[in-house]
Amino acid sequence: MRVSPSLIATVALSIAIALPAAAQQTGRVPAAEQRRSLEASMLVAGSIDIQPDGSVSAYRLQHAERLPPEAARIVRQTVTGWRFEPVLVDGVARPVTSPMRLRLIARPVGDDYVVSVTDASFFDDDDITSTEQLRIDRQRPAPRYPPRMVAEGIPATAYVALRIGRDGKVSDAMVQQVNLHRVIYSRLDDARNEFARAALTALKRWTFHVPTTGPESDAESWTGVIPVTFCIEGALICDRDSHYGRWVPHVPGPSTQPAWLDDDQARRLSNTAIADNGLSSGHERLQLLTSLDGD
């Protein structure tokens, strides 16, 4: 939905962070083109209450006081229009409370910004005891910031698709997309490739707890997507506490789908409403029947 001038100003200010003044002064990229390439996003966490008929009875947002008022209004208008597939317990529809994460995206349209909830997750990634879901092994090497990019000082997020074998090891991995959180003009592809290589180098060594109970326990392999954020000191995206409730700018990179993911798997795994270094396995506890905008 289109938003008020006050929210436009807030989003525009966050996006200006990603446009280095020196680069703007060179005139190498026209201002309009700079703006068209930039977006801003916000990850919001909370919980949601679902009634036996699948309607939403209530929701709560963590640190709601930190959200811009109009962003909170957009969340309210979106979430209250949702309807879910009833959750059955022993064959009977029951009320449930679930964790919830939302990804809000602000995209420029002319002189305005259109803000919408683009993804929602109802997956409890803090529940490390579940035996029905694919889980990250907590003992894992952390991705290293690419040495060749230190001079540029660019924060970035790489979305890595993984296929996990029954031994819990990575059998296939591919970077689907790399978003840069600051604009550079001469080495966009090189920068994305550096971050992609660094993400793959680390994640190929990760191990996972595979499902041992439930409907997925007999599968030959499992798939998931992990967003890896590469941080530099002082970058807004890298301070999780301070950037909560604030717009974080990014230059979206091209998106690629691995050949070993079919269209349905790719659709389920495309969820960006997950925390950095968290895992989207495409299996949500709640199934949303309406569209994300409530229609």
Short mmCIF file of N, CA and C in Angstrom, two decimals, residues 50 60 64 67 81 127 158 163 198 259 264 276:
data_model
loop_
_atom_site.label_atom_id
_atom_site.label_comp_id
_atom_site.label_asym_id
_atom_site.label_seq_id
_atom_site.Cartn_x
_atom_site.Cartn_y
_atom_site.Cartn_z
N ILE A 50 -4.56 -18.13 16.74
CA ILE A 50 -5.48 -18.61 15.71
C ILE A 50 -6.63 -19.37 16.37
N ARG A 60 0.73 -10.27 18.76
CA ARG A 60 1.60 -9.40 19.55
C ARG A 60 2.92 -9.24 18.81
N ALA A 64 7.06 -3.49 20.14
CA ALA A 64 6.17 -2.75 19.24
C ALA A 64 6.41 -1.26 19.29
N LEU A 67 8.59 0.26 16.43
CA LEU A 67 8.14 0.31 15.04
C LEU A 67 7.60 1.69 14.69
N GLY A 81 -6.53 -9.58 8.57
CA GLY A 81 -7.29 -10.11 7.45
C GLY A 81 -6.94 -11.54 7.08
N ASP A 127 13.04 -23.65 18.91
CA ASP A 127 12.76 -24.99 19.43
C ASP A 127 13.76 -25.97 18.83
N ALA A 158 23.62 -13.09 1.89
CA ALA A 158 23.56 -14.13 0.86
C ALA A 158 22.52 -15.17 1.28
N ARG A 163 20.78 -28.71 0.09
CA ARG A 163 20.15 -30.02 0.14
C ARG A 163 20.93 -30.86 1.13
N ALA A 198 32.15 -16.99 -0.04
CA ALA A 198 32.38 -17.07 1.39
C ALA A 198 31.24 -17.82 2.10
N ALA A 259 18.84 -26.17 -9.87
CA ALA A 259 18.19 -27.17 -10.73
C ALA A 259 17.57 -28.29 -9.91
N ASP A 264 7.63 -26.02 -6.76
CA ASP A 264 6.90 -26.00 -5.49
C ASP A 264 7.87 -25.84 -4.33
N ASP A 276 18.77 -13.88 10.47
CA ASP A 276 20.09 -14.16 9.92
C ASP A 276 20.62 -15.47 10.48
#
